Amino acid sequence: MGKRSRQRQKNQSGGRDRDNAGWGAGYADIVKENKLFEHYYKEQGLIPEGEFEQFMEAMREPLPATIRITGYKSHAKEILHCLKDKYFKDIQDLEIDEQKIEAPQPLSWYPDEQAWHTNMSRKIIRKSPLLEKFHQFLVSETESGNISRQEAVSMIPPLLLSIESHHKILDMCAAPGSKTAQLIEMLHADMDVPFPEGFVIANDVDNKRCYLLVHQAKRLNSPCIMVVNHDASCIPTLHITSDGKKDILFYDRILCDVPCSGDGTMRKNIDVWKKWTTSNSLHLHGLQLRIAIRGVEQLAVGGRMVYSTCSLNPIEDEAVIAALLEKSEGSLELMDASADLPGLKWMPGVNSWKLMTKEGQWYSEWSEVPAKRHTQIRPTMFPPNDPEKLADMHLERCMRILPHHQNTGGFFVAVLLKKAPMPWNKRYPKLRKEVSTSAPSAPTDSGSVPESSVGDMEGGCAEATEDTQMADEAPKGAAVAQGTVTQQDGVCGPPPNKKMKLFGYKEDPFVFLTEEDPVFTTIQSFYDLSPDFPKLNVLTRTHDGKKRHLYMVSKELRNVLLNNSERMKVINTGVKVWSRNSDGEEFGCAFRLAQEGIYTLQPYIRSRMITVSVEDIKVLLTQENPYLSKLQDDAHAQAKKIGMGSIVLKYIPNPNNPIDPQCPIQLCGWRGKTSIRAFVPRNERLHYLRMLGVEVFREKQGQGQKPSDGEKEGKGQEEEQVEGENEEELVVKDHNGDGAAEPEPKSGNDDPVKS
């Protein structure tokens, strides 16, 4: 949802109990009352008559816990089945702290029962011993990317974007990444397509928050996500190669979830009660408008942008949309999205509002504002004076979600359709003729703004103008053909300091491999890769020395990377598909498969695959190094025909046996001399075991249990994390009674696996 301003977050971050943050404990000095807040919103008339007390009462209640099942994986239905048949049944009749726990209910407006809410707060779920198993389930499945604990209203903007697999998407203010994860899921709606044509570029201005964003995105193991670090109001115009010529990248969909005062989050950010003031919105309005203007500049004609905040204040909501529509001179249309989410209750946007200073002075229009206030108050903060122009904007199509209507947080969202290039781009064309003729269907927006109009539109960006000028100054015929190696043999390093001042950590370069790279010689023969395997999409993160990990991105993201290495600061992209295993060289290949990228890579692998059954998977995931003889006859026979080294363990669902999981499962493994092992991170092991009907939970003990090599496998140097659960012992119970064994201690064996 819309982020609260960075400085306020920094000022408010000290002295909190992390487990209880936002739920009352540690905030004894904060009373959930703010007379200025109540007075302001009563005067604005945003709350229906007779409902104001209900509104305030809801704002004082803790926010209910909501979870969302990731929708792009075919495992989503299995997770839903597990939740409904096991965990929801166990908790629906509980009573905790004299509060009866209601059975979780699906959000009526979210498709396919993929999002659920309950009257339990996060504090209760964390702290109650009766909910320990449910909490462990949520933590484990969240880490493995199968569940996101996300506020209900935060799920709305991605749904209103109507994502399709070929869309090029920009998330302008993406951290911490819950909505970004939704966008990725929608791209991968068809899991049989390893490389969708579209991609997501997720941006955030805060370098540290970009790494939180990377963590969220990496759970989904997509080759179609790139995380970048820029000021959204000046995010650079990117170039791509199209039909052998340079072109400008315009996005089909843009999520513009801007920083905001966050008064819709009072139910979880309790400190907002104490710190709320009318000046917050006045300070943020200009930034919000600049970001929105920069967004529509980069939007393709016919594309859709969703503007959203977690603020209820019209100064941050309707005022921004009205100013944007007025400046667009008909290039933008506010869409009616009322039919897109049936079941969602919302209030229409308003056509009139007032502005109040922190001293309590009200202003209804710009003409009332004294000259001494003109530096803090801008004309764009007021509704348009022309009634006809105001009516044509259809501000009632904006959607304001009030907390007491469906027990949610407060939220605002508006959906914009771009019908024509922005007027300032029409007047000052910057594109070369070669670009416009090479792509006749592309809009003529350049993403740049002439100096003469910067002050008028409040969205000017010198960096954007420079980007376009760089494209104009490029020599004719300098376009790079798709598939050729550019930028020093496919190296996409961080931009040089002269072009862009770098903040935060220095990133390793992105180096694309050539088709002739010697690393492919053994990989090709060992895994018998199909001829259509896209070698040019493989990259590494080092210039010198041996390559430790190999990653893959989609062809479209490769195009973006190669054409913009000096224009953008890339934090992370790609999904890991192979990791170096030095001992593997003696078996024919120095690289073993990585579980993160197995669903992307497997369609191209034609050897070293073992088809396994449900019983085989239970053995492989609950025993450290089972002998080959532990496998069932069919899998055992296949394994004996394969030499030592990295393998794919593939489960194919049988529709005639509905008791078993009805989704494909692919695991990385290692075939030893006499044994076999699954190389699957811990949380994914627990995920697959639950899908097979094996209950897995942890009981706190005095002794820790070291993670196995297979559990470590999912952590490369770039994304290594602290386990944090070393005082627990894994307990496995097979509900189906078919004999899954408890984990065995690791013993010496013949499996040489070293990362």
PDB file of N, CA and C in Angstrom, residues 126-162:
ATOM      1  N   ARG A 126       0.989 -14.866  16.820  1.00  0.00           N
ATOM      2  CA  ARG A 126       2.387 -15.069  17.215  1.00  0.00           C
ATOM      3  C   ARG A 126       2.520 -15.679  18.602  1.00  0.00           C
ATOM      4  N   LYS A 127       1.676 -15.207  19.529  1.00  0.00           N
ATOM      5  CA  LYS A 127       1.935 -15.483  20.937  1.00  0.00           C
ATOM      6  C   LYS A 127       1.159 -16.652  21.535  1.00  0.00           C
ATOM      7  N   SER A 128       0.044 -17.026  20.939  1.00  0.00           N
ATOM      8  CA  SER A 128      -0.786 -18.048  21.572  1.00  0.00           C
ATOM      9  C   SER A 128      -0.229 -19.453  21.319  1.00  0.00           C
ATOM     10  N   PRO A 129       0.001 -20.243  22.385  1.00  0.00           N
ATOM     11  CA  PRO A 129       0.473 -21.628  22.200  1.00  0.00           C
ATOM     12  C   PRO A 129      -0.522 -22.474  21.414  1.00  0.00           C
ATOM     13  N   LEU A 130      -1.818 -22.144  21.518  1.00  0.00           N
ATOM     14  CA  LEU A 130      -2.831 -22.926  20.810  1.00  0.00           C
ATOM     15  C   LEU A 130      -2.736 -22.740  19.297  1.00  0.00           C
ATOM     16  N   LEU A 131      -2.103 -21.670  18.888  1.00  0.00           N
ATOM     17  CA  LEU A 131      -1.977 -21.393  17.454  1.00  0.00           C
ATOM     18  C   LEU A 131      -0.557 -21.633  16.950  1.00  0.00           C
ATOM     19  N   GLU A 132       0.251 -22.340  17.741  1.00  0.00           N
ATOM     20  CA  GLU A 132       1.661 -22.529  17.393  1.00  0.00           C
ATOM     21  C   GLU A 132       1.832 -23.209  16.038  1.00  0.00           C
ATOM     22  N   LYS A 133       1.064 -24.271  15.796  1.00  0.00           N
ATOM     23  CA  LYS A 133       1.212 -24.996  14.525  1.00  0.00           C
ATOM     24  C   LYS A 133       0.772 -24.127  13.344  1.00  0.00           C
ATOM     25  N   PHE A 134      -0.298 -23.381  13.547  1.00  0.00           N
ATOM     26  CA  PHE A 134      -0.776 -22.496  12.484  1.00  0.00           C
ATOM     27  C   PHE A 134       0.257 -21.409  12.200  1.00  0.00           C
ATOM     28  N   HIS A 135       0.871 -20.878  13.264  1.00  0.00           N
ATOM     29  CA  HIS A 135       1.896 -19.850  13.090  1.00  0.00           C
ATOM     30  C   HIS A 135       3.106 -20.409  12.355  1.00  0.00           C
ATOM     31  N   GLN A 136       3.525 -21.612  12.726  1.00  0.00           N
ATOM     32  CA  GLN A 136       4.660 -22.242  12.037  1.00  0.00           C
ATOM     33  C   GLN A 136       4.337 -22.463  10.556  1.00  0.00           C
ATOM     34  N   PHE A 137       3.125 -22.873  10.299  1.00  0.00           N
ATOM     35  CA  PHE A 137       2.705 -23.072   8.914  1.00  0.00           C
ATOM     36  C   PHE A 137       2.814 -21.756   8.137  1.00  0.00           C
ATOM     37  N   LEU A 138       2.317 -20.666   8.721  1.00  0.00           N
ATOM     38  CA  LEU A 138       2.361 -19.373   8.046  1.00  0.00           C
ATOM     39  C   LEU A 138       3.802 -18.925   7.806  1.00  0.00           C
ATOM     40  N   VAL A 139       4.655 -19.057   8.810  1.00  0.00           N
ATOM     41  CA  VAL A 139       6.052 -18.631   8.675  1.00  0.00           C
ATOM     42  C   VAL A 139       6.758 -19.437   7.593  1.00  0.00           C
ATOM     43  N   SER A 140       6.597 -20.744   7.643  1.00  0.00           N
ATOM     44  CA  SER A 140       7.271 -21.630   6.696  1.00  0.00           C
ATOM     45  C   SER A 140       6.793 -21.395   5.269  1.00  0.00           C
ATOM     46  N   GLU A 141       5.479 -21.327   5.078  1.00  0.00           N
ATOM     47  CA  GLU A 141       4.947 -21.150   3.731  1.00  0.00           C
ATOM     48  C   GLU A 141       5.217 -19.741   3.197  1.00  0.00           C
ATOM     49  N   THR A 142       5.320 -18.768   4.098  1.00  0.00           N
ATOM     50  CA  THR A 142       5.683 -17.422   3.666  1.00  0.00           C
ATOM     51  C   THR A 142       7.111 -17.396   3.150  1.00  0.00           C
ATOM     52  N   GLU A 143       8.021 -18.041   3.885  1.00  0.00           N
ATOM     53  CA  GLU A 143       9.422 -18.073   3.464  1.00  0.00           C
ATOM     54  C   GLU A 143       9.593 -18.783   2.127  1.00  0.00           C
ATOM     55  N   SER A 144       8.823 -19.825   1.878  1.00  0.00           N
ATOM     56  CA  SER A 144       8.957 -20.557   0.622  1.00  0.00           C
ATOM     57  C   SER A 144       8.137 -19.939  -0.500  1.00  0.00           C
ATOM     58  N   GLY A 145       7.473 -18.811  -0.213  1.00  0.00           N
ATOM     59  CA  GLY A 145       6.807 -18.061  -1.270  1.00  0.00           C
ATOM     60  C   GLY A 145       5.423 -18.544  -1.636  1.00  0.00           C
ATOM     61  N   ASN A 146       4.844 -19.421  -0.847  1.00  0.00           N
ATOM     62  CA  ASN A 146       3.531 -19.965  -1.183  1.00  0.00           C
ATOM     63  C   ASN A 146       2.381 -19.204  -0.529  1.00  0.00           C
ATOM     64  N   ILE A 147       2.714 -18.402   0.490  1.00  0.00           N
ATOM     65  CA  ILE A 147       1.713 -17.575   1.169  1.00  0.00           C
ATOM     66  C   ILE A 147       2.336 -16.205   1.428  1.00  0.00           C
ATOM     67  N   SER A 148       1.532 -15.160   1.306  1.00  0.00           N
ATOM     68  CA  SER A 148       1.972 -13.819   1.693  1.00  0.00           C
ATOM     69  C   SER A 148       1.016 -13.303   2.752  1.00  0.00           C
ATOM     70  N   ARG A 149       1.573 -12.838   3.867  1.00  0.00           N
ATOM     71  CA  ARG A 149       0.746 -12.201   4.885  1.00  0.00           C
ATOM     72  C   ARG A 149       0.679 -10.720   4.526  1.00  0.00           C
ATOM     73  N   GLN A 150      -0.426 -10.332   3.936  1.00  0.00           N
ATOM     74  CA  GLN A 150      -0.555  -9.020   3.321  1.00  0.00           C
ATOM     75  C   GLN A 150      -1.879  -8.394   3.713  1.00  0.00           C
ATOM     76  N   GLU A 151      -1.875  -7.099   3.994  1.00  0.00           N
ATOM     77  CA  GLU A 151      -3.110  -6.420   4.367  1.00  0.00           C
ATOM     78  C   GLU A 151      -4.097  -6.472   3.205  1.00  0.00           C
ATOM     79  N   ALA A 152      -5.372  -6.644   3.523  1.00  0.00           N
ATOM     80  CA  ALA A 152      -6.390  -6.866   2.499  1.00  0.00           C
ATOM     81  C   ALA A 152      -6.425  -5.750   1.459  1.00  0.00           C
ATOM     82  N   VAL A 153      -6.459  -4.481   1.908  1.00  0.00           N
ATOM     83  CA  VAL A 153      -6.585  -3.380   0.941  1.00  0.00           C
ATOM     84  C   VAL A 153      -5.344  -3.255   0.060  1.00  0.00           C
ATOM     85  N   SER A 154      -4.217  -3.753   0.542  1.00  0.00           N
ATOM     86  CA  SER A 154      -2.987  -3.714  -0.252  1.00  0.00           C
ATOM     87  C   SER A 154      -3.068  -4.625  -1.466  1.00  0.00           C
ATOM     88  N   MET A 155      -3.988  -5.585  -1.442  1.00  0.00           N
ATOM     89  CA  MET A 155      -4.122  -6.526  -2.561  1.00  0.00           C
ATOM     90  C   MET A 155      -4.908  -5.932  -3.733  1.00  0.00           C
ATOM     91  N   ILE A 156      -5.557  -4.778  -3.525  1.00  0.00           N
ATOM     92  CA  ILE A 156      -6.482  -4.247  -4.524  1.00  0.00           C
ATOM     93  C   ILE A 156      -5.784  -3.708  -5.781  1.00  0.00           C
ATOM     94  N   PRO A 157      -4.751  -2.840  -5.668  1.00  0.00           N
ATOM     95  CA  PRO A 157      -4.179  -2.227  -6.875  1.00  0.00           C
ATOM     96  C   PRO A 157      -3.714  -3.209  -7.948  1.00  0.00           C
ATOM     97  N   PRO A 158      -2.975  -4.282  -7.618  1.00  0.00           N
ATOM     98  CA  PRO A 158      -2.568  -5.206  -8.684  1.00  0.00           C
ATOM     99  C   PRO A 158      -3.756  -5.845  -9.402  1.00  0.00           C
ATOM    100  N   LEU A 159      -4.838  -6.122  -8.667  1.00  0.00           N
ATOM    101  CA  LEU A 159      -6.011  -6.722  -9.308  1.00  0.00           C
ATOM    102  C   LEU A 159      -6.623  -5.771 -10.335  1.00  0.00           C
ATOM    103  N   LEU A 160      -6.615  -4.474 -10.033  1.00  0.00           N
ATOM    104  CA  LEU A 160      -7.217  -3.494 -10.930  1.00  0.00           C
ATOM    105  C   LEU A 160      -6.345  -3.200 -12.153  1.00  0.00           C
ATOM    106  N   LEU A 161      -5.104  -3.673 -12.144  1.00  0.00           N
ATOM    107  CA  LEU A 161      -4.229  -3.479 -13.310  1.00  0.00           C
ATOM    108  C   LEU A 161      -4.564  -4.449 -14.440  1.00  0.00           C
ATOM    109  N   SER A 162      -5.295  -5.532 -14.135  1.00  0.00           N
ATOM    110  CA  SER A 162      -5.661  -6.533 -15.159  1.00  0.00           C
ATOM    111  C   SER A 162      -4.430  -7.009 -15.928  1.00  0.00           C
TER     112      SER A 162
END
